[in-house]
């Protein structure tokens, strides 16, 4: 993921310095830069600035992320500035299939959640823009200001930024619209006239563009509510949670495997694999958190490969699946419901085993044993387990 932040606008109505208006202690343009830098996997952000402003912008870059920021000079029109940003990203070695967000620095109210929504959509391969519905009636008027005709607003939406496509797609679309002499007012127009389907995600009412003097007051009010001055750390550690449940009935003649441990002398559990409901609940919780499927579809009971399988190996494979999807286990909380065996005497051993299989520190795993007070199947006929897993987005590969 890469981004171009357009901060080279002439600011015809508000004056060129509108991007330097302080909003809760940060210049307006820094709000957008910080929100872009917080998108998981964001490798580079090019800030396109007016000629001669290098020193001023360089001094105001966030120190901890300055190595991910590039400053380049923009051109006369927006399309020239975006093209300059794309050229700089290509020169920095970014491939054409890299997802790219283009954001207008005059929209400091765009939240991190909006950036993520657009980033998630473009990562799936869609050119995408955020849009908001129009609430006012729309009229077409003539040059004297008289109403000519009403316009049906049902099919109309207002386009915002960030707008996104792959680096190569957007470069080609901008080159083509330039060749045809069309002045693309935004990236979506260039993409659409280049024949690329542009999808939409919900925009935000607070993602206002600073256009007229006084707009900064409305945006400051938006930021005061939405963006308690540093929303970056919360987003940088993007996390999701998942839940898992499993239960297996007792089956005589089988050895009990529970939480990845063997319990000699205990009657085991039925099941296609080794029948360990605790690890199965953990696997389902992890897969669910990452949106990476579920244990039933990944290890189907009618597949002979999993007959008697070690559930520990299945858990390790699930963790690899998470890694492929860009997630890593962060914490696990597991509850085992069984009248026997008692979990407490082997709790630490089980925690260490599960933490090892998940590749996390043992203080991030909790295991609790309980009973159902003799009630229901977990009171006599089997063992049940519940797990909650939290996963974190992996750091971007540099
Ligand atoms: Mg199971």
Tab-separated table of C-alpha atoms in Angstrom, residues 8-363:
chain	number	residue	atom	x	y	z
A	8	UNK	CA	0.160	21.508	-3.695
A	9	UNK	CA	-3.208	23.183	-4.340
A	10	UNK	CA	-3.168	26.896	-4.982
A	11	UNK	CA	-6.007	27.436	-2.507
A	12	UNK	CA	-7.664	29.975	-4.759
A	13	UNK	CA	-10.480	30.870	-2.381
A	14	UNK	CA	-8.822	30.377	1.008
A	15	UNK	CA	-5.257	31.369	0.217
A	16	UNK	CA	-2.250	29.104	-0.242
A	17	UNK	CA	-1.645	28.716	3.480
A	18	UNK	CA	-4.925	27.026	4.326
A	19	UNK	CA	-3.074	23.721	4.735
A	20	UNK	CA	-0.989	25.289	7.518
A	21	UNK	CA	-3.964	26.304	9.639
A	22	UNK	CA	-3.458	24.734	13.064
A	23	UNK	CA	-6.161	22.258	14.045
A	24	UNK	CA	-5.763	21.045	17.631
A	25	UNK	CA	-2.013	21.609	17.537
A	26	UNK	CA	-1.256	20.118	14.132
A	27	UNK	CA	-1.204	21.770	10.707
A	28	UNK	CA	-4.241	20.757	8.678
A	29	UNK	CA	-2.250	18.649	6.186
A	30	UNK	CA	-0.563	16.616	8.962
A	31	UNK	CA	-3.917	15.141	10.001
A	32	UNK	CA	-4.255	13.470	6.614
A	33	UNK	CA	-0.625	12.356	6.555
A	34	UNK	CA	-0.904	10.753	10.006
A	35	UNK	CA	-4.109	8.939	9.072
A	36	UNK	CA	-2.481	7.577	5.893
A	37	UNK	CA	0.679	6.487	7.729
A	38	UNK	CA	-1.489	4.568	10.191
A	39	UNK	CA	-2.997	2.336	7.488
A	40	UNK	CA	-1.531	-1.162	8.077
A	41	UNK	CA	0.973	-2.040	5.370
A	42	UNK	CA	1.485	1.591	4.283
A	43	UNK	CA	5.018	1.612	2.878
A	44	UNK	CA	5.402	5.134	1.429
A	45	UNK	CA	3.424	8.353	1.395
A	46	UNK	CA	4.410	10.967	-1.178
A	47	UNK	CA	3.424	14.474	-0.097
A	48	UNK	CA	3.089	16.655	-3.181
A	49	UNK	CA	3.945	20.225	-2.179
A	50	UNK	CA	4.376	23.638	-3.826
A	51	UNK	CA	7.839	24.495	-5.172
A	52	UNK	CA	9.970	26.222	-2.563
A	53	UNK	CA	8.107	24.740	0.407
A	54	UNK	CA	10.431	21.752	0.944
A	55	UNK	CA	12.095	22.989	4.117
A	56	UNK	CA	8.866	23.991	5.799
A	57	UNK	CA	7.194	20.646	5.079
A	58	UNK	CA	10.316	18.582	5.851
A	59	UNK	CA	10.561	20.176	9.290
A	60	UNK	CA	6.948	19.260	10.067
A	61	UNK	CA	7.067	15.569	9.065
A	62	UNK	CA	6.467	13.109	11.919
A	63	UNK	CA	9.967	12.114	13.064
A	64	UNK	CA	9.061	8.485	13.687
A	65	UNK	CA	7.776	8.039	10.136
A	66	UNK	CA	9.940	10.467	8.156
A	67	UNK	CA	11.654	7.568	6.377
A	68	UNK	CA	8.287	6.528	4.914
A	69	UNK	CA	7.546	10.038	3.610
A	70	UNK	CA	8.714	11.580	0.341
A	71	UNK	CA	8.311	15.236	-0.619
A	72	UNK	CA	7.966	16.130	-4.292
A	73	UNK	CA	6.946	19.292	-6.101
A	74	UNK	CA	3.522	19.426	-7.684
A	75	UNK	CA	2.365	20.908	-10.955
A	76	UNK	CA	-0.095	23.536	-12.100
A	77	UNK	CA	-3.160	21.275	-12.024
A	78	UNK	CA	-4.230	18.515	-9.695
A	79	UNK	CA	-3.583	15.893	-12.384
A	80	UNK	CA	0.024	17.131	-12.691
A	81	UNK	CA	0.521	16.870	-8.944
A	82	UNK	CA	-0.889	13.344	-8.744
A	83	UNK	CA	1.242	12.320	-11.717
A	84	UNK	CA	4.340	13.744	-9.988
A	85	UNK	CA	3.490	11.649	-6.929
A	86	UNK	CA	3.054	8.476	-8.977
A	87	UNK	CA	6.346	9.090	-10.772
A	88	UNK	CA	8.137	9.460	-7.422
A	89	UNK	CA	6.633	6.198	-6.136
A	90	UNK	CA	7.719	4.343	-9.266
A	91	UNK	CA	11.207	5.813	-8.918
A	92	UNK	CA	11.212	4.534	-5.311
A	93	UNK	CA	10.742	1.006	-6.680
A	94	UNK	CA	6.994	0.561	-6.154
A	95	UNK	CA	5.514	-1.888	-8.699
A	96	UNK	CA	2.523	-1.070	-10.914
A	97	UNK	CA	0.235	-3.529	-9.130
A	98	UNK	CA	0.766	-1.736	-5.789
A	99	UNK	CA	-2.516	-0.385	-4.321
A	100	UNK	CA	-2.438	3.421	-4.190
A	101	UNK	CA	-4.531	5.884	-2.171
A	102	UNK	CA	-4.737	9.487	-3.409
A	103	UNK	CA	-5.933	11.926	-0.765
A	104	UNK	CA	-6.549	15.619	-0.744
A	105	UNK	CA	-4.659	17.373	2.065
A	106	UNK	CA	-7.488	19.894	2.238
A	107	UNK	CA	-9.640	17.127	3.778
A	108	UNK	CA	-8.094	16.768	7.250
A	109	UNK	CA	-11.319	15.359	8.715
A	110	UNK	CA	-10.994	11.982	6.936
A	111	UNK	CA	-10.840	9.434	9.729
A	112	UNK	CA	-8.474	6.502	10.002
A	113	UNK	CA	-11.527	4.253	9.678
A	114	UNK	CA	-12.318	5.776	6.282
A	115	UNK	CA	-8.714	5.326	5.133
A	116	UNK	CA	-8.937	1.663	6.157
A	117	UNK	CA	-12.261	1.169	4.384
A	118	UNK	CA	-10.795	2.438	1.128
A	119	UNK	CA	-7.510	0.557	1.675
A	120	UNK	CA	-9.349	-2.726	2.295
A	121	UNK	CA	-11.377	-2.295	-0.903
A	122	UNK	CA	-8.399	-1.458	-3.109
A	123	UNK	CA	-6.433	-4.348	-1.601
A	124	UNK	CA	-9.172	-6.618	-2.992
A	125	UNK	CA	-8.398	-5.291	-6.459
A	126	UNK	CA	-11.109	-2.657	-6.875
A	127	UNK	CA	-10.673	0.947	-7.949
A	128	UNK	CA	-12.695	2.699	-5.248
A	129	UNK	CA	-13.842	6.079	-3.973
A	130	UNK	CA	-15.777	7.147	-0.865
A	131	UNK	CA	-19.130	8.800	-1.545
A	132	UNK	CA	-21.812	10.485	0.545
A	133	UNK	CA	-25.472	10.970	-0.331
A	134	UNK	CA	-26.791	14.444	-1.126
A	135	UNK	CA	-29.382	15.638	1.359
A	136	UNK	CA	-30.340	18.911	-0.303
A	137	UNK	CA	-32.574	19.047	-3.381
A	138	UNK	CA	-30.470	19.611	-6.478
A	139	UNK	CA	-31.382	22.199	-9.141
A	140	UNK	CA	-29.866	23.087	-12.460
A	141	UNK	CA	-29.689	26.896	-12.739
A	142	UNK	CA	-28.808	29.242	-15.594
A	143	UNK	CA	-26.152	31.935	-15.561
A	144	UNK	CA	-28.553	34.425	-13.994
A	145	UNK	CA	-29.264	32.087	-11.107
A	146	UNK	CA	-32.762	31.071	-12.182
A	147	UNK	CA	-33.860	27.469	-11.808
A	148	UNK	CA	-33.978	25.649	-15.137
A	149	UNK	CA	-34.803	22.175	-13.968
A	150	UNK	CA	-34.750	19.933	-10.951
A	151	UNK	CA	-32.187	17.118	-10.919
A	152	UNK	CA	-33.110	13.726	-9.561
A	153	UNK	CA	-30.752	13.281	-6.643
A	154	UNK	CA	-31.488	9.551	-6.230
A	155	UNK	CA	-28.592	8.539	-8.458
A	156	UNK	CA	-26.266	11.349	-7.373
A	157	UNK	CA	-23.534	11.038	-4.773
A	158	UNK	CA	-20.800	13.440	-3.712
A	159	UNK	CA	-17.291	12.047	-4.225
A	160	UNK	CA	-14.635	12.411	-1.524
A	161	UNK	CA	-11.031	11.279	-1.142
A	162	UNK	CA	-9.017	9.095	-0.609
A	163	UNK	CA	-9.597	7.640	-4.069
A	164	UNK	CA	-7.773	4.428	-4.850
A	165	UNK	CA	-6.614	2.131	-7.631
A	166	UNK	CA	-3.359	0.401	-8.445
A	167	UNK	CA	-0.375	2.581	-9.262
A	168	UNK	CA	-0.283	1.379	-12.879
A	169	UNK	CA	-4.039	1.745	-13.444
A	170	UNK	CA	-4.103	5.321	-12.232
A	171	UNK	CA	-0.968	6.342	-14.157
A	172	UNK	CA	-2.442	4.941	-17.379
A	173	UNK	CA	-5.808	6.620	-16.765
A	174	UNK	CA	-4.218	10.020	-16.083
A	175	UNK	CA	-1.965	9.738	-19.151
A	176	UNK	CA	-4.945	8.864	-21.295
A	177	UNK	CA	-7.108	11.710	-20.047
A	178	UNK	CA	-4.207	14.102	-20.633
A	179	UNK	CA	-3.750	12.755	-24.181
A	180	UNK	CA	-7.440	13.368	-24.872
A	181	UNK	CA	-7.202	16.854	-23.446
A	182	UNK	CA	-9.722	16.033	-20.701
A	183	UNK	CA	-9.088	17.787	-17.441
A	184	UNK	CA	-9.818	15.094	-14.878
A	185	UNK	CA	-11.319	16.787	-11.837
A	186	UNK	CA	-10.551	13.751	-9.731
A	187	UNK	CA	-8.984	10.314	-10.032
A	188	UNK	CA	-12.351	8.565	-10.387
A	189	UNK	CA	-13.203	10.604	-13.501
A	190	UNK	CA	-9.927	9.638	-15.164
A	191	UNK	CA	-10.357	5.968	-14.201
A	192	UNK	CA	-13.973	5.833	-15.355
A	193	UNK	CA	-13.242	7.490	-18.692
A	194	UNK	CA	-10.390	5.007	-19.102
A	195	UNK	CA	-12.944	2.218	-18.886
A	196	UNK	CA	-12.117	1.075	-15.338
A	197	UNK	CA	-15.031	0.189	-13.062
A	198	UNK	CA	-14.929	2.420	-10.015
A	199	UNK	CA	-16.564	1.034	-6.878
A	200	UNK	CA	-17.788	3.064	-3.936
A	201	UNK	CA	-17.582	2.770	-0.158
A	202	UNK	CA	-19.440	4.973	2.320
A	203	UNK	CA	-17.695	8.292	2.862
A	204	UNK	CA	-18.032	10.489	5.928
A	205	UNK	CA	-20.086	13.595	6.567
A	206	UNK	CA	-17.110	14.980	8.503
A	207	UNK	CA	-14.683	14.495	5.605
A	208	UNK	CA	-15.165	18.110	4.533
A	209	UNK	CA	-12.956	19.918	2.080
A	210	UNK	CA	-11.473	23.224	3.250
A	211	UNK	CA	-12.654	25.512	0.495
A	212	UNK	CA	-14.084	28.733	1.913
A	213	UNK	CA	-12.749	30.786	4.819
A	214	UNK	CA	-14.483	29.470	7.940
A	215	UNK	CA	-14.435	25.822	6.831
A	216	UNK	CA	-11.556	25.227	9.227
A	217	UNK	CA	-13.881	25.916	12.158
A	218	UNK	CA	-16.293	23.184	11.062
A	219	UNK	CA	-13.422	20.762	10.491
A	220	UNK	CA	-11.879	21.556	13.876
A	221	UNK	CA	-15.245	20.680	15.407
A	222	UNK	CA	-15.294	17.366	13.506
A	223	UNK	CA	-11.766	16.512	14.665
A	224	UNK	CA	-12.560	17.443	18.259
A	225	UNK	CA	-15.227	14.737	18.284
A	226	UNK	CA	-13.736	12.067	16.030
A	227	UNK	CA	-10.041	12.238	16.184
A	228	UNK	CA	-8.823	12.796	19.708
A	229	UNK	CA	-5.568	14.352	18.656
A	230	UNK	CA	-3.539	11.199	18.088
A	231	UNK	CA	-5.654	8.407	16.692
A	232	UNK	CA	-2.583	6.836	15.085
A	233	UNK	CA	-1.513	4.266	17.719
A	234	UNK	CA	-4.962	2.661	17.939
A	235	UNK	CA	-5.047	2.104	14.207
A	236	UNK	CA	-1.409	1.114	13.894
A	237	UNK	CA	-2.159	-1.876	16.116
A	238	UNK	CA	-5.229	-2.920	14.131
A	239	UNK	CA	-6.825	-5.858	15.873
A	240	UNK	CA	-9.766	-8.168	15.402
A	241	UNK	CA	-11.397	-10.731	17.653
A	242	UNK	CA	-12.938	-14.125	16.890
A	243	UNK	CA	-14.883	-16.734	18.823
A	244	UNK	CA	-14.709	-20.520	18.680
A	245	UNK	CA	-16.777	-23.294	20.236
A	246	UNK	CA	-16.437	-27.051	20.035
A	247	UNK	CA	-17.720	-30.124	21.858
A	248	UNK	CA	-16.945	-33.825	21.496
A	249	UNK	CA	-18.639	-36.792	23.117
A	250	UNK	CA	-16.808	-39.371	25.220
A	251	UNK	CA	-15.759	-42.534	23.441
A	252	UNK	CA	-14.347	-45.507	25.281
A	253	UNK	CA	-11.123	-46.967	23.993
A	254	UNK	CA	-9.668	-43.621	22.901
A	255	UNK	CA	-6.958	-41.649	24.670
A	256	UNK	CA	-7.929	-38.187	25.852
A	257	UNK	CA	-6.140	-35.269	24.204
A	258	UNK	CA	-7.181	-31.897	25.608
A	259	UNK	CA	-5.561	-28.517	25.041
A	260	UNK	CA	-2.759	-30.264	23.161
A	261	UNK	CA	-1.888	-32.512	26.121
A	262	UNK	CA	-2.401	-36.236	26.624
A	263	UNK	CA	-4.298	-37.264	29.765
A	264	UNK	CA	-3.364	-40.927	30.381
A	265	UNK	CA	-6.076	-42.946	32.069
A	266	UNK	CA	-8.870	-40.585	31.039
A	267	UNK	CA	-11.549	-41.765	28.667
A	268	UNK	CA	-11.023	-40.016	25.350
A	269	UNK	CA	-13.356	-38.219	22.991
A	270	UNK	CA	-14.868	-39.122	19.644
A	271	UNK	CA	-13.708	-37.123	16.657
A	272	UNK	CA	-12.222	-37.473	13.247
A	273	UNK	CA	-8.861	-36.056	14.356
A	274	UNK	CA	-7.492	-36.642	17.842
A	275	UNK	CA	-10.778	-35.140	19.082
A	276	UNK	CA	-9.330	-32.209	21.039
A	277	UNK	CA	-12.222	-29.725	21.432
A	278	UNK	CA	-10.031	-27.133	23.174
A	279	UNK	CA	-7.601	-26.744	20.282
A	280	UNK	CA	-10.485	-26.911	17.805
A	281	UNK	CA	-12.152	-23.970	19.576
A	282	UNK	CA	-8.849	-22.045	19.485
A	283	UNK	CA	-8.419	-22.777	15.755
A	284	UNK	CA	-11.947	-21.592	14.965
A	285	UNK	CA	-11.491	-18.430	17.037
A	286	UNK	CA	-8.253	-17.561	15.209
A	287	UNK	CA	-9.652	-18.321	11.769
A	288	UNK	CA	-12.779	-16.337	12.569
A	289	UNK	CA	-10.825	-13.308	13.752
A	290	UNK	CA	-8.819	-13.241	10.520
A	291	UNK	CA	-11.801	-14.037	8.300
A	292	UNK	CA	-9.811	-17.010	7.040
A	293	UNK	CA	-12.486	-19.723	7.019
A	294	UNK	CA	-13.395	-22.285	9.661
A	295	UNK	CA	-12.132	-25.629	10.870
A	296	UNK	CA	-15.009	-27.604	9.314
A	297	UNK	CA	-14.335	-26.380	5.793
A	298	UNK	CA	-10.516	-26.431	6.038
A	299	UNK	CA	-10.260	-29.877	7.643
A	300	UNK	CA	-13.455	-31.630	6.538
A	301	UNK	CA	-14.399	-34.732	8.541
A	302	UNK	CA	-14.806	-36.757	5.339
A	303	UNK	CA	-11.189	-36.101	4.329
A	304	UNK	CA	-9.022	-39.091	5.273
A	305	UNK	CA	-5.930	-36.903	5.675
A	306	UNK	CA	-7.243	-35.710	9.039
A	307	UNK	CA	-8.089	-39.158	10.476
A	308	UNK	CA	-6.451	-39.235	13.899
A	309	UNK	CA	-4.642	-35.992	13.056
A	310	UNK	CA	-2.722	-34.163	15.757
A	311	UNK	CA	-4.810	-31.053	16.452
A	312	UNK	CA	-1.594	-29.258	17.424
A	313	UNK	CA	-0.431	-29.590	13.812
A	314	UNK	CA	-3.805	-28.289	12.610
A	315	UNK	CA	-3.398	-25.265	14.892
A	316	UNK	CA	0.092	-24.579	13.536
A	317	UNK	CA	-1.272	-24.780	10.008
A	318	UNK	CA	-4.111	-22.390	10.920
A	319	UNK	CA	-1.539	-19.891	12.237
A	320	UNK	CA	0.293	-20.129	8.890
A	321	UNK	CA	-3.003	-19.488	7.126
A	322	UNK	CA	-3.446	-16.366	9.263
A	323	UNK	CA	0.039	-15.178	8.321
A	324	UNK	CA	-0.805	-15.550	4.637
A	325	UNK	CA	-3.903	-13.412	5.224
A	326	UNK	CA	-1.752	-10.751	6.956
A	327	UNK	CA	-2.604	-11.550	10.590
A	328	UNK	CA	-0.764	-12.875	13.634
A	329	UNK	CA	-2.244	-14.271	16.865
A	330	UNK	CA	-2.150	-11.728	19.652
A	331	UNK	CA	-3.977	-13.366	22.566
A	332	UNK	CA	-6.140	-16.390	23.375
A	333	UNK	CA	-8.639	-16.938	26.161
A	334	UNK	CA	-9.851	-20.530	26.474
A	335	UNK	CA	-12.524	-22.056	28.710
A	336	UNK	CA	-12.803	-25.853	28.996
A	337	UNK	CA	-16.056	-27.247	30.371
A	338	UNK	CA	-15.535	-30.752	31.744
A	339	UNK	CA	-16.422	-32.602	34.946
A	340	UNK	CA	-13.058	-34.330	34.630
A	341	UNK	CA	-10.122	-34.246	34.199
A	342	UNK	CA	-9.311	-31.234	36.344
A	343	UNK	CA	-7.561	-28.661	34.187
A	344	UNK	CA	-5.926	-26.646	36.983
A	345	UNK	CA	-3.064	-29.060	37.772
A	346	UNK	CA	-1.903	-28.928	34.138
A	347	UNK	CA	-2.955	-25.393	33.319
A	348	UNK	CA	0.577	-23.966	32.972
A	349	UNK	CA	1.686	-26.846	30.783
A	350	UNK	CA	-1.371	-26.331	28.540
A	351	UNK	CA	-0.744	-22.575	28.323
A	352	UNK	CA	2.868	-23.134	27.273
A	353	UNK	CA	1.805	-25.728	24.681
A	354	UNK	CA	-0.871	-23.470	23.127
A	355	UNK	CA	1.362	-20.379	23.219
A	356	UNK	CA	4.100	-22.366	21.465
A	357	UNK	CA	1.722	-23.577	18.753
A	358	UNK	CA	0.481	-20.012	18.205
A	359	UNK	CA	3.953	-18.486	18.294
A	360	UNK	CA	3.126	-16.024	21.085
A	361	UNK	CA	4.341	-15.425	24.636
A	362	UNK	CA	2.664	-17.556	27.281
A	363	UNK	CA	1.371	-14.488	29.135
